[in-house]
PDB file of C-alpha atoms in Angstrom:
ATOM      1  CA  UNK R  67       8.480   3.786 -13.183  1.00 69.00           C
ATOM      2  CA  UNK R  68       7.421   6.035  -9.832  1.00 82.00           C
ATOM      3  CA  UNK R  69      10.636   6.895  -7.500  1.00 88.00           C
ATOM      4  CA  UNK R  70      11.015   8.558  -4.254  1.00 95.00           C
ATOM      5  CA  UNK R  71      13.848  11.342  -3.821  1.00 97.00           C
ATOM      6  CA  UNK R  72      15.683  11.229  -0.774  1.00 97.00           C
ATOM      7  CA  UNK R  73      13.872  14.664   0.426  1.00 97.00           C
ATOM      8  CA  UNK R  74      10.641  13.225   0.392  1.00 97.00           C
ATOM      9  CA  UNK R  75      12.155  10.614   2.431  1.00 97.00           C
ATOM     10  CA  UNK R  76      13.678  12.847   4.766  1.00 97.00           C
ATOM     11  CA  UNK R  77      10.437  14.883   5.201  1.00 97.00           C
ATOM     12  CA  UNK R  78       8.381  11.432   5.788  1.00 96.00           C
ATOM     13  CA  UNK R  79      10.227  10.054   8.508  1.00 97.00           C
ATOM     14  CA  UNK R  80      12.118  13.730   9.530  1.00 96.00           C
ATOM     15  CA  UNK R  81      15.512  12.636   9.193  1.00 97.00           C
ATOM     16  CA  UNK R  82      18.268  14.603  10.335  1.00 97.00           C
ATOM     17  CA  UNK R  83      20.791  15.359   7.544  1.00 97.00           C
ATOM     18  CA  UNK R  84      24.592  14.717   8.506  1.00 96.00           C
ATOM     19  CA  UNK R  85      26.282  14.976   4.867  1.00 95.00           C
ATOM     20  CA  UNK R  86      25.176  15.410   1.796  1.00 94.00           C
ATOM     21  CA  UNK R  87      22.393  17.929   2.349  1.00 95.00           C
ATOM     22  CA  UNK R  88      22.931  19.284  -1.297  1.00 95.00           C
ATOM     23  CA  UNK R  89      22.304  15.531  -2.891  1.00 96.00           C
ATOM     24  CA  UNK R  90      18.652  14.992  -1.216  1.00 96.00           C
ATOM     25  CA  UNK R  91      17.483  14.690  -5.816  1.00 96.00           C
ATOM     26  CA  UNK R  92      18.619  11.870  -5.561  1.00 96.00           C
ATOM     27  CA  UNK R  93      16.111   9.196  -6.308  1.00 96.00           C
ATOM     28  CA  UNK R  94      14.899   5.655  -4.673  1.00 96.00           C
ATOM     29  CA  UNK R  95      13.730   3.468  -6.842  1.00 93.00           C
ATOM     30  CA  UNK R  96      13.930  -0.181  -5.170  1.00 93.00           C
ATOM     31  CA  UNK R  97      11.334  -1.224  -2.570  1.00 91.00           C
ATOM     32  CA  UNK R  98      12.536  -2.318   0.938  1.00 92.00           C
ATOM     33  CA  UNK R  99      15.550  -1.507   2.622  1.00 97.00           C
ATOM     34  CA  UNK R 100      18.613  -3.083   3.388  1.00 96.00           C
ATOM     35  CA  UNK R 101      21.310  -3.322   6.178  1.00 95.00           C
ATOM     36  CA  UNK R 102      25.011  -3.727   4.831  1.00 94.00           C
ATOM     37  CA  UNK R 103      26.486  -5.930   7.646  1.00 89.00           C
ATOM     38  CA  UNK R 104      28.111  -8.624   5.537  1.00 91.00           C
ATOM     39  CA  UNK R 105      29.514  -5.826   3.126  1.00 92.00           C
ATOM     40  CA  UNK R 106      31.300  -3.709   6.075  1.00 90.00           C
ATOM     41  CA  UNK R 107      33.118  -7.324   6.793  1.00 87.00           C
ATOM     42  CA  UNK R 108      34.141  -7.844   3.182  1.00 89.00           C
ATOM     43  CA  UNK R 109      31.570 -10.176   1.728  1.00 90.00           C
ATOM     44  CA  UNK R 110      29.859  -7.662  -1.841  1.00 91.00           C
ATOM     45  CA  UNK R 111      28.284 -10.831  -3.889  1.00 91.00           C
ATOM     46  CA  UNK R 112      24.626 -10.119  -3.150  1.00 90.00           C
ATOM     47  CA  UNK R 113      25.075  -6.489  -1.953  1.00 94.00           C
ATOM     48  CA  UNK R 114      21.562  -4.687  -2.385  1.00 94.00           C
ATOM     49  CA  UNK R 115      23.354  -1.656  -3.125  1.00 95.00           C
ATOM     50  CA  UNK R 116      19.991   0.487  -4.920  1.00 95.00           C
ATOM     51  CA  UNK R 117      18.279   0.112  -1.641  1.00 96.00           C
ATOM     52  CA  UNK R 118      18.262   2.336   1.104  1.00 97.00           C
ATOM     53  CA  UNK R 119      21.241   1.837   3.630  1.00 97.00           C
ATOM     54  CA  UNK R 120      20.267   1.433   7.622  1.00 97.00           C
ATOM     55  CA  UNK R 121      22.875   1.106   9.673  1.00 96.00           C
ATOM     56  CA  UNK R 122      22.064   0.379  13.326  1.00 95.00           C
ATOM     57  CA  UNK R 123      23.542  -0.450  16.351  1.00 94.00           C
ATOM     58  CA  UNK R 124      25.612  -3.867  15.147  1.00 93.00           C
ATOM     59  CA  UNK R 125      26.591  -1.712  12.379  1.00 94.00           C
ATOM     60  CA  UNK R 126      28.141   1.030  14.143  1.00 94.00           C
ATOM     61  CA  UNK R 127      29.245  -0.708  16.938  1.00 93.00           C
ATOM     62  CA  UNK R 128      31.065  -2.915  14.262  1.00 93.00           C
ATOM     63  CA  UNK R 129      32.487   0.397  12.610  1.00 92.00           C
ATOM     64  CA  UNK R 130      34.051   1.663  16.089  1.00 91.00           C
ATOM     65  CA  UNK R 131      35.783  -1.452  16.857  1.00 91.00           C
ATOM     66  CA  UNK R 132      37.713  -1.753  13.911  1.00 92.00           C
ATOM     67  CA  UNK R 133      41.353   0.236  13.589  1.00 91.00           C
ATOM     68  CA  UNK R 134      41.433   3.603  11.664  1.00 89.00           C
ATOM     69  CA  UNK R 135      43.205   1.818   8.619  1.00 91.00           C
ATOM     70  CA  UNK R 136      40.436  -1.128   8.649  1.00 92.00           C
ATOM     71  CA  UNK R 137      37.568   0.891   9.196  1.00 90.00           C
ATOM     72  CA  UNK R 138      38.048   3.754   6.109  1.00 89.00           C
ATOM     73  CA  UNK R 139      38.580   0.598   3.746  1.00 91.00           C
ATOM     74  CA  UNK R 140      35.814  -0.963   4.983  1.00 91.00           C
ATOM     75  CA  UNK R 141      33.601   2.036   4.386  1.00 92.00           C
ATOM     76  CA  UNK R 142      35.215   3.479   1.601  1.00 91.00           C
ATOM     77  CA  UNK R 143      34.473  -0.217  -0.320  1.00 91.00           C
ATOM     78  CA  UNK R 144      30.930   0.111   0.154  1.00 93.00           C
ATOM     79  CA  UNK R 145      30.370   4.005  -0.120  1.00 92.00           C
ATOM     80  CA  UNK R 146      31.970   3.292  -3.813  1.00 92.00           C
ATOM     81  CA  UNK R 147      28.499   1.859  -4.840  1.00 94.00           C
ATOM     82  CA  UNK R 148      26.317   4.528  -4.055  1.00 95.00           C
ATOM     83  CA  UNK R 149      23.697   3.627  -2.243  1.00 96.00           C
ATOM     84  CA  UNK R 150      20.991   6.469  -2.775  1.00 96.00           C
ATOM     85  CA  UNK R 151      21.493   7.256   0.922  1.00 97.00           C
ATOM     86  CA  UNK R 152      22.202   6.484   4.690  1.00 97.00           C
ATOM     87  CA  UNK R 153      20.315   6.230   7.456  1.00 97.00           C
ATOM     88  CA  UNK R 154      21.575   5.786  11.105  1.00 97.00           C
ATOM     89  CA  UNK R 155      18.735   4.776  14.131  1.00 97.00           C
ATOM     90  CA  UNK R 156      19.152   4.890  17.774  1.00 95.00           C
ATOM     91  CA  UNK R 157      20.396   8.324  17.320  1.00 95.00           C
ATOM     92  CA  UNK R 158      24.057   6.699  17.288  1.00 93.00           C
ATOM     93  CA  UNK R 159      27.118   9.115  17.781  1.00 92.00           C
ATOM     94  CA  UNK R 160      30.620   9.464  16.735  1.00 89.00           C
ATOM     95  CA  UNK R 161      29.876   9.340  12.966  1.00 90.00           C
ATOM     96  CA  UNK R 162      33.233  11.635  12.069  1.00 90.00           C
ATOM     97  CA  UNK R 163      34.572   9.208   9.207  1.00 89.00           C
ATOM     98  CA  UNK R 164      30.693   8.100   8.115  1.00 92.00           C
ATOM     99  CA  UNK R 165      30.230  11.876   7.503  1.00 93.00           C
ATOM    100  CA  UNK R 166      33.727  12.360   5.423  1.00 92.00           C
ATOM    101  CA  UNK R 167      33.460   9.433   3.123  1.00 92.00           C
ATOM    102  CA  UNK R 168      29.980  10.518   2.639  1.00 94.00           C
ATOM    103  CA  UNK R 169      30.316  14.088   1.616  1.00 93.00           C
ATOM    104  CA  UNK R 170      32.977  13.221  -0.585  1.00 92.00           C
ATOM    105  CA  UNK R 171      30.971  10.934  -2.397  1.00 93.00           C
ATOM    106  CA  UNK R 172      28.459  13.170  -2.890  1.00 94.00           C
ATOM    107  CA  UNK R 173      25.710  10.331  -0.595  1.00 96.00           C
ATOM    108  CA  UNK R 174      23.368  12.067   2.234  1.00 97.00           C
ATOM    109  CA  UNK R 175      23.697  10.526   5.466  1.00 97.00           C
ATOM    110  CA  UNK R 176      20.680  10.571   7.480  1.00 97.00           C
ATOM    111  CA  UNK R 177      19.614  10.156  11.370  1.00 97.00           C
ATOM    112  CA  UNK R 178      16.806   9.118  13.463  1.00 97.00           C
ATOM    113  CA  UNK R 179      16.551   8.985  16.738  1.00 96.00           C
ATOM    114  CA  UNK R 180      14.079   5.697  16.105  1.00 96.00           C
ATOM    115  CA  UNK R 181      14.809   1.830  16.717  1.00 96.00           C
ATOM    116  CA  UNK R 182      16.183  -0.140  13.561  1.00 96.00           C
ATOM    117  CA  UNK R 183      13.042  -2.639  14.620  1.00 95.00           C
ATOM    118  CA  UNK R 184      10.553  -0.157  14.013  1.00 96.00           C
ATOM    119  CA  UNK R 185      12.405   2.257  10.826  1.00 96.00           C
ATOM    120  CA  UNK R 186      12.840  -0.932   8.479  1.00 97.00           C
ATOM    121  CA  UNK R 187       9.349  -1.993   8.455  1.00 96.00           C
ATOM    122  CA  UNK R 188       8.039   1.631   8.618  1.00 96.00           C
ATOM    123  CA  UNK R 189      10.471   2.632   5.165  1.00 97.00           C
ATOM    124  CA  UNK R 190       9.563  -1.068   3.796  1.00 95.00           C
ATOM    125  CA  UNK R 191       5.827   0.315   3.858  1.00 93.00           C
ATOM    126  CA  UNK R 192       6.253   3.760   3.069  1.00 95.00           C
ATOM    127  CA  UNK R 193       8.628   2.653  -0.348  1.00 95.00           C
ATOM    128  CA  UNK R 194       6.206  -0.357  -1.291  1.00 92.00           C
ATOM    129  CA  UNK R 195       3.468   2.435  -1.633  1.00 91.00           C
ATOM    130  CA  UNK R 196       5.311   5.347  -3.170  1.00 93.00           C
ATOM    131  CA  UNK R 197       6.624   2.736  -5.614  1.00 94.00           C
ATOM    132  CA  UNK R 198       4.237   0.824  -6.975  1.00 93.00           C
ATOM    133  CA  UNK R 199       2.859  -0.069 -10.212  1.00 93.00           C
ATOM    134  CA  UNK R 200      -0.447   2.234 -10.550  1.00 93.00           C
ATOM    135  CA  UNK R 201      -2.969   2.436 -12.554  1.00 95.00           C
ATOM    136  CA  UNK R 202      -6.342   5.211 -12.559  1.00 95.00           C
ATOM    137  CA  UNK R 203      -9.736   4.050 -13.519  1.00 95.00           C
ATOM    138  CA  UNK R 204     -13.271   5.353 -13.432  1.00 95.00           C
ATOM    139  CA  UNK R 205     -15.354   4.393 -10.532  1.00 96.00           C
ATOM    140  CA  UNK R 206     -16.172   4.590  -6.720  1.00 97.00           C
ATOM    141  CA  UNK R 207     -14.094   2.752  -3.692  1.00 98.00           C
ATOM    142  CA  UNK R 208     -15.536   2.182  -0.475  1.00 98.00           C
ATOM    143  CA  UNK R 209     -14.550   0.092   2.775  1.00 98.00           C
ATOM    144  CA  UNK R 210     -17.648  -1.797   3.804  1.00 97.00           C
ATOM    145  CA  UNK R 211     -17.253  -3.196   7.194  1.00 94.00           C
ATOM    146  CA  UNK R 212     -13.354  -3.323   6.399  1.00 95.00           C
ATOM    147  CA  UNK R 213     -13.410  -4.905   3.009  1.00 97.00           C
ATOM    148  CA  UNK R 214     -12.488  -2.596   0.227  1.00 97.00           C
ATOM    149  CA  UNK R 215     -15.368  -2.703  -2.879  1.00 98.00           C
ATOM    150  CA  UNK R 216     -14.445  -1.232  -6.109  1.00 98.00           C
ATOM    151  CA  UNK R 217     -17.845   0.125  -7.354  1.00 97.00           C
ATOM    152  CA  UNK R 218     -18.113   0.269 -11.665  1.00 96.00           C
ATOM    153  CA  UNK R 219     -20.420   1.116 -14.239  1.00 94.00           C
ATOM    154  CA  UNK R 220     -21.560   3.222 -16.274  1.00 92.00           C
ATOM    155  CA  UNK R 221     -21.582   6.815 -16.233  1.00 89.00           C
ATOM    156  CA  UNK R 222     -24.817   8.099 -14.190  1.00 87.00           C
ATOM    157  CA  UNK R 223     -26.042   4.364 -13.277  1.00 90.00           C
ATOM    158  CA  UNK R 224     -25.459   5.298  -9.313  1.00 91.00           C
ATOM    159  CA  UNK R 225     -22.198   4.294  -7.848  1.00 95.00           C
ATOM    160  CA  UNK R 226     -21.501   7.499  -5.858  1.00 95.00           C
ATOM    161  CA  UNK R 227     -25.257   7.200  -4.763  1.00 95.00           C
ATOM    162  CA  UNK R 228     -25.112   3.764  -3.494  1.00 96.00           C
ATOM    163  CA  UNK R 229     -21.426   4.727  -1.961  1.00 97.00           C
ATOM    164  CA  UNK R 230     -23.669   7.751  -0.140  1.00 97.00           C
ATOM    165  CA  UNK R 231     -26.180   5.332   1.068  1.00 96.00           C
ATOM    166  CA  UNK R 232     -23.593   3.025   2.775  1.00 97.00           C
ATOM    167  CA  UNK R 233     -21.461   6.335   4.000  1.00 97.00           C
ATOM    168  CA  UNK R 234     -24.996   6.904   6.255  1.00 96.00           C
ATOM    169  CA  UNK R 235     -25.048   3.069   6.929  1.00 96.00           C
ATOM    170  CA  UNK R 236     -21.442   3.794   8.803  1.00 95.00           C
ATOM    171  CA  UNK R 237     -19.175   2.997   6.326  1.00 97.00           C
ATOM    172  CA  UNK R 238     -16.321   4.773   4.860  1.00 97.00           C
ATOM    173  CA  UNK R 239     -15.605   6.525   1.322  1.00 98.00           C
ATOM    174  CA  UNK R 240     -12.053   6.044   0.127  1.00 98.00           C
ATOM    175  CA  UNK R 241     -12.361   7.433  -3.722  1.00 97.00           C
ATOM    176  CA  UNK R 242     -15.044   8.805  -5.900  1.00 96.00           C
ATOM    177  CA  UNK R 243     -14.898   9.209  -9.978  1.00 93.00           C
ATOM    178  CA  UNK R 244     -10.860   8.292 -10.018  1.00 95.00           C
ATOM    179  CA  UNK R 245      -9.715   5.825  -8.126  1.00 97.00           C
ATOM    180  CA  UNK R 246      -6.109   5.071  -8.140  1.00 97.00           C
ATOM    181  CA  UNK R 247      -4.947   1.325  -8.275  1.00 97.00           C
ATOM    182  CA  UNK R 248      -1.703   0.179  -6.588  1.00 96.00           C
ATOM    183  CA  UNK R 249       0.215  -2.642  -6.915  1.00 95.00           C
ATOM    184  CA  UNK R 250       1.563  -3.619  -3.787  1.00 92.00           C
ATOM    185  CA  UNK R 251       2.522  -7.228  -4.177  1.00 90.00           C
ATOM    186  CA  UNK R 252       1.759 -10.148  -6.810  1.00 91.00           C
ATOM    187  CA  UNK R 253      -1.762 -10.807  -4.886  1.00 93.00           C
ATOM    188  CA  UNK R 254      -2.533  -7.500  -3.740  1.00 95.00           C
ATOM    189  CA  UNK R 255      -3.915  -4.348  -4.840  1.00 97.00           C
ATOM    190  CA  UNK R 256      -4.835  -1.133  -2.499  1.00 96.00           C
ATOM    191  CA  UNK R 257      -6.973   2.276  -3.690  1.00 97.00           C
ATOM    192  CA  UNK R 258      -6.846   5.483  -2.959  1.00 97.00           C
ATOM    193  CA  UNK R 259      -7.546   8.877  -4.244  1.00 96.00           C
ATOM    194  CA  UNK R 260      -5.784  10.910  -6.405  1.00 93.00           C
ATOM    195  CA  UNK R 261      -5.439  13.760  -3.592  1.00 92.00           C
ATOM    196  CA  UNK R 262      -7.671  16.136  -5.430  1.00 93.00           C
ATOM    197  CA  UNK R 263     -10.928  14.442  -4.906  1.00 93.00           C
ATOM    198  CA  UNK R 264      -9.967  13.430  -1.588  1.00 96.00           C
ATOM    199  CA  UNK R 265     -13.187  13.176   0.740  1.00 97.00           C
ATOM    200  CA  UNK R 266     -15.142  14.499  -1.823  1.00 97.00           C
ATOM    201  CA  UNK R 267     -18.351  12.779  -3.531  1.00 96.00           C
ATOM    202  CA  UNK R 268     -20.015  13.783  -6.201  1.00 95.00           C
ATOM    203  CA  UNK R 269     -24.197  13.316  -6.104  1.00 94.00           C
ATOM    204  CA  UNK R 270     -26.006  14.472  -9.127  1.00 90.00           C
ATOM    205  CA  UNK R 271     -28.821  16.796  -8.032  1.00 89.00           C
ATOM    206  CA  UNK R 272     -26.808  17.577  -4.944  1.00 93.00           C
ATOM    207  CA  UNK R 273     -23.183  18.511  -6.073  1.00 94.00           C
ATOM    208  CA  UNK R 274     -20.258  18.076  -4.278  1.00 95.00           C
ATOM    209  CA  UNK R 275     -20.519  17.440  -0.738  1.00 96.00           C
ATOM    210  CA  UNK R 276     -17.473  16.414   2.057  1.00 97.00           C
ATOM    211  CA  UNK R 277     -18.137  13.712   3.475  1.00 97.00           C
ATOM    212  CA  UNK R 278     -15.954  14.022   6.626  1.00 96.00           C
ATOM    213  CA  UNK R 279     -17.251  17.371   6.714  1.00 96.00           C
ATOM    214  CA  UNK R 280     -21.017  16.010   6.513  1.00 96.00           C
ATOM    215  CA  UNK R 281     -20.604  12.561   8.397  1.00 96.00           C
ATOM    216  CA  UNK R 282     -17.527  12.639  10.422  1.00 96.00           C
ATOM    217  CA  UNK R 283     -14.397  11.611  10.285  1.00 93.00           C
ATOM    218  CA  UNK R 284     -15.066   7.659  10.018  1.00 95.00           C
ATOM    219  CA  UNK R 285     -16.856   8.428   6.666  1.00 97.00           C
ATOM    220  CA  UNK R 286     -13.351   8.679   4.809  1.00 97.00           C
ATOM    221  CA  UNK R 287      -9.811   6.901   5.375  1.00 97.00           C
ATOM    222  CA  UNK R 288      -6.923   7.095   2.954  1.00 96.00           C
ATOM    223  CA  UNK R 289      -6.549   3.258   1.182  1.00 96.00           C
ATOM    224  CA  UNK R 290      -8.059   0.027   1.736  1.00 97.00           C
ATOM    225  CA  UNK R 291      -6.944  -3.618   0.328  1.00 97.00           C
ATOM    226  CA  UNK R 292      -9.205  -4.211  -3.229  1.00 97.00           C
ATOM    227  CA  UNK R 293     -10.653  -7.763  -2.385  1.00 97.00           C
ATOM    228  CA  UNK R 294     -14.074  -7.212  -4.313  1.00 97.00           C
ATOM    229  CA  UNK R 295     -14.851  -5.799  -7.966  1.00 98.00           C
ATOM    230  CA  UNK R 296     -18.879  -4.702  -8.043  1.00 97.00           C
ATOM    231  CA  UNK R 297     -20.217  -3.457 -11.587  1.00 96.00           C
ATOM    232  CA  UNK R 298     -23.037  -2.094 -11.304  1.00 94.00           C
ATOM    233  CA  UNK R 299     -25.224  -2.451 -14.246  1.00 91.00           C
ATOM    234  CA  UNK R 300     -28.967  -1.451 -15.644  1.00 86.00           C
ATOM    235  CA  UNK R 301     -31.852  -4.337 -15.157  1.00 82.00           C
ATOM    236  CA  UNK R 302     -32.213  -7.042 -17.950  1.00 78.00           C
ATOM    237  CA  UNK R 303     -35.586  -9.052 -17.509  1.00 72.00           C
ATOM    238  CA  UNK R 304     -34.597 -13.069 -17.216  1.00 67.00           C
ATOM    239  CA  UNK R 305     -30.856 -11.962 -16.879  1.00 61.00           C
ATOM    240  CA  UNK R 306     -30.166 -12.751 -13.463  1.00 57.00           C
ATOM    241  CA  UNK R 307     -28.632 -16.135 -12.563  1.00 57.00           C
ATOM    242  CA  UNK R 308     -30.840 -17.757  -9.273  1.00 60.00           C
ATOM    243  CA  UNK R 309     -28.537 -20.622  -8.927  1.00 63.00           C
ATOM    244  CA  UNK R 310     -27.569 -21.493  -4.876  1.00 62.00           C
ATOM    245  CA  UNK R 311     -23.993 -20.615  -5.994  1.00 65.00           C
ATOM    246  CA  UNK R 312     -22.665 -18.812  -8.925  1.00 69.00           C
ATOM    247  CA  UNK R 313     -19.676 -19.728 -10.779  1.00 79.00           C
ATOM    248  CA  UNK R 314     -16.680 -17.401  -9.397  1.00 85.00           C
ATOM    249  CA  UNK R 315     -15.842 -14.459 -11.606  1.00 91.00           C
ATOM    250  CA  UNK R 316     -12.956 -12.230 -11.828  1.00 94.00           C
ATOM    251  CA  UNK R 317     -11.719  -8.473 -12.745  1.00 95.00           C
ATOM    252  CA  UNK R 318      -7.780  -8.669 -13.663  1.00 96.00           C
ATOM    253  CA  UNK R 319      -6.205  -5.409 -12.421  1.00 96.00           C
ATOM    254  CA  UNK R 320      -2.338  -5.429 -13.167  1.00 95.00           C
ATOM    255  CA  UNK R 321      -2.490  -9.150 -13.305  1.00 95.00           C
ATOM    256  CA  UNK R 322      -3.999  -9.656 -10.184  1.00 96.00           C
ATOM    257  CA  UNK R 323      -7.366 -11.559 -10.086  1.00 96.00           C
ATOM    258  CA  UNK R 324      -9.985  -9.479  -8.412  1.00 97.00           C
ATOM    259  CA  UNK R 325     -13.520 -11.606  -7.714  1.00 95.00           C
ATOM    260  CA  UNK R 326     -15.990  -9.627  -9.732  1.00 95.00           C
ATOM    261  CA  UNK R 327     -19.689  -9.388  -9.118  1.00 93.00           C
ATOM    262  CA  UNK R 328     -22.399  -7.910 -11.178  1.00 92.00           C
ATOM    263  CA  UNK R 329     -25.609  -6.184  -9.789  1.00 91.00           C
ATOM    264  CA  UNK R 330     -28.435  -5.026 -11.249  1.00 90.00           C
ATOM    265  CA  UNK R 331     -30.379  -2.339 -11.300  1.00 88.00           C
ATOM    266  CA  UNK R 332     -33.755  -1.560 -10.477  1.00 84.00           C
ATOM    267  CA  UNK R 333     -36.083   0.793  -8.981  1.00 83.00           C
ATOM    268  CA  UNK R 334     -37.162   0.007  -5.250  1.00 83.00           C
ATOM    269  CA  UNK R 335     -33.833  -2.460  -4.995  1.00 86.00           C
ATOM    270  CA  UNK R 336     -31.674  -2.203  -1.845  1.00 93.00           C
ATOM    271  CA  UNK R 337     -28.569  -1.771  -3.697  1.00 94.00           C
ATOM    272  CA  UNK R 338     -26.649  -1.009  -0.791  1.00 95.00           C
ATOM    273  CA  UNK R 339     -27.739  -3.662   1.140  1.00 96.00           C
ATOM    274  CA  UNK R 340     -26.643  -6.110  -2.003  1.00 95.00           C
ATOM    275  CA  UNK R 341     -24.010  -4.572  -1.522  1.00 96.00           C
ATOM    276  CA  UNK R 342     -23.123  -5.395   2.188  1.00 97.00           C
ATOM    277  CA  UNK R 343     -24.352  -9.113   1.612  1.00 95.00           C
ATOM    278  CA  UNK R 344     -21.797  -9.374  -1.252  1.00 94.00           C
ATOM    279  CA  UNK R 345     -19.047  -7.661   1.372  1.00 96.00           C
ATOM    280  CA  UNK R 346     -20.307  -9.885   4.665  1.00 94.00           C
ATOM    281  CA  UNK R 347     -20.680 -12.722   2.403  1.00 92.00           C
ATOM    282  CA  UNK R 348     -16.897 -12.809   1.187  1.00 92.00           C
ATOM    283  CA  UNK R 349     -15.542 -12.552   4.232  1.00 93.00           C
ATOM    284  CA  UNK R 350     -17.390 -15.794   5.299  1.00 93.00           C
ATOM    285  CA  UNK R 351     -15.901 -17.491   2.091  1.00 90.00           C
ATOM    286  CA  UNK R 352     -12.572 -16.569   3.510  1.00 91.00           C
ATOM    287  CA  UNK R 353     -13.564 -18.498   6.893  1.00 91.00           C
ATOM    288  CA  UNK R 354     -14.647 -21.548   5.025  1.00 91.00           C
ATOM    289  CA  UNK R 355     -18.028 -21.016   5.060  1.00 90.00           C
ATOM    290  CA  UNK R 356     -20.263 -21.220   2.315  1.00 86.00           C
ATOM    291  CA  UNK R 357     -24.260 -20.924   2.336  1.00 86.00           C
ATOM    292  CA  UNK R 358     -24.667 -23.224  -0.494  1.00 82.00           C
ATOM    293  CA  UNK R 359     -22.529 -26.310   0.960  1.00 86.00           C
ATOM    294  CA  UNK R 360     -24.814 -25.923   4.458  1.00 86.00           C
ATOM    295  CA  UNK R 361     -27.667 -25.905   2.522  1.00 85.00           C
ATOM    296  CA  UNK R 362     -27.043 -28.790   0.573  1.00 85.00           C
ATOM    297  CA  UNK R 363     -25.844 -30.677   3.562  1.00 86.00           C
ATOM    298  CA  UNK R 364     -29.142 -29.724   5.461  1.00 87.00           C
ATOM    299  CA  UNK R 365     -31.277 -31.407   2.190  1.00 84.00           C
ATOM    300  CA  UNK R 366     -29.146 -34.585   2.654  1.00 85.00           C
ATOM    301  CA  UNK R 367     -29.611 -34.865   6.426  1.00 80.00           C
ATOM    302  CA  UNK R 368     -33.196 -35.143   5.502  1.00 68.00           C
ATOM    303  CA  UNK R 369     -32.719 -37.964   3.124  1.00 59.00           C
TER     304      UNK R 369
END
């Protein structure tokens, strides 16, 4: 299972460290974040204690209104958890008896001078990424028009050629040879690179080129949302279907359902362009449109 230590946290999002500077090993491991409001008035039953801890302004505020007595049991009830860390926004002051119980507890307190609005969703993102379930296969991932393709096959059938063609056509290379899978949610799955082969494709003939160094830099970007799986495969004579719509077919990647796509092969085929239909084409599905159903209504109009 992937984790995040607190010092990778820190260096993300630059934190300031109040307390606890010599505990920033110790490790995240739950996804979102979590804002102990109902705990500092008493109430533990559902307290998300593995999460990370933002306290904002209600928090605080909520902290410096209660007596001395009421305020070090209050804190020193939840600090007896430990939470894997702290974080204050707004840049809040008077943190005195935050910093105490925290120290002694051996739990890093953390500041940033950032909105509770924006941090939360920013961490949420950040954590949901970091710790997901992954998984590395062999192939090519491209953004086409803003629809991330997985490109498969076999070894030397043309992948990172057809991923060079569409580069030139304006699109963007996220991963060549390994691709790294992420789990993100039940329905969705993002890839990346593995940071090695980042912007790099492999052509055979060619080598290695960069292709932010050779196109720009809209020929690369970091991730992009898996919503099509393309094999690409050699030709078969009388193996391609020619119906006016083919039966849906899907890749399972982590248990999510991936529609898959095969494409032949063949010398003097637009592979690319295939390619870009398949893209342009799901994104119409997604608006309700489909080519077939038009088509058919347009026969029976003629009846």
């Amino acid at each position: 299972m992937n984790t995040v230590t607190v010092q990778q946290l820190v260096d993300r999002f630059s934190l300031e460290v109040l307390a606890g500077k010599d505990q920033l090993h110790r490790t995240i491991a739950k996804t979102r974040v979590y804002r102990p409001g109902l705990e500092f008035a008493g109430y533990y039953d559902f307290f998300s204690h593995a999460h990370v801890q933002i306290l904002g302004r209600k928090e605080i505020n909520y902290l410096h209104k209660l007596t001395e007595e009421e305020r070090n049991l209050r804190i020193g009830n939840v600090v007896k958890y430990h939470p894997p860390c702290f974080v204050v926004t707004r840049g809040q002051e008077g943190l005195k008896y935050l910093k105490k119980y925290c120290e002694e507890e051996g739990i890093p307190l953390l500041r940033t001078g950032e909105a509770t609005s924006k941090v939360m969703p920013m961490m949420d993102i950040y954590l949901a990424k970091e710790l997901a379930e992954e998984a590395a296969i062999h192939g090519v991932c491209v953004n086409v028009s803003g629809i991330g393709i997985l490109l498969r096959g076999k070894s030397g059938v043309g992948k990172s050629e057809t991923a060079h063609t569409l580069i030139r056509r304006g699109h963007r290379l996220v991963a060549d040879d390994i691709v790294v899978l992420k789990k993100i949610s039940p329905e969705t799955i993002i890839g990346t690179h593995n940071g090695k082969t980042k912007e790099f494709l492999a052509l055979r003939s060619i080598g290695l080129i960069n292709v932010s160094r050779l196109y720009g830099r809209k020929a690369f970007q970091d991730e992009t949302r898996i919503v099509l799986d393309i094999e690409l495969t050699k030709w078969q004579e009388n193996a391609l279907n020619n119906e006016l719509e083919l039966e849906p077919k899907y890749t399972e990647y982590m248990d999510v359902k991936i529609p898959h796509i095969e494409i032949q092969l063949q010398p003097g085929r637009d592979v690319a362009g295939l390619v870009e239909a398949a893209a342009n084409n799901w994104y119409l599905r997604q608006q309700g449109y489909s080519a077939a159903e038009d088509f058919m209504k347009r026969l029976q109009s003629e009846d």
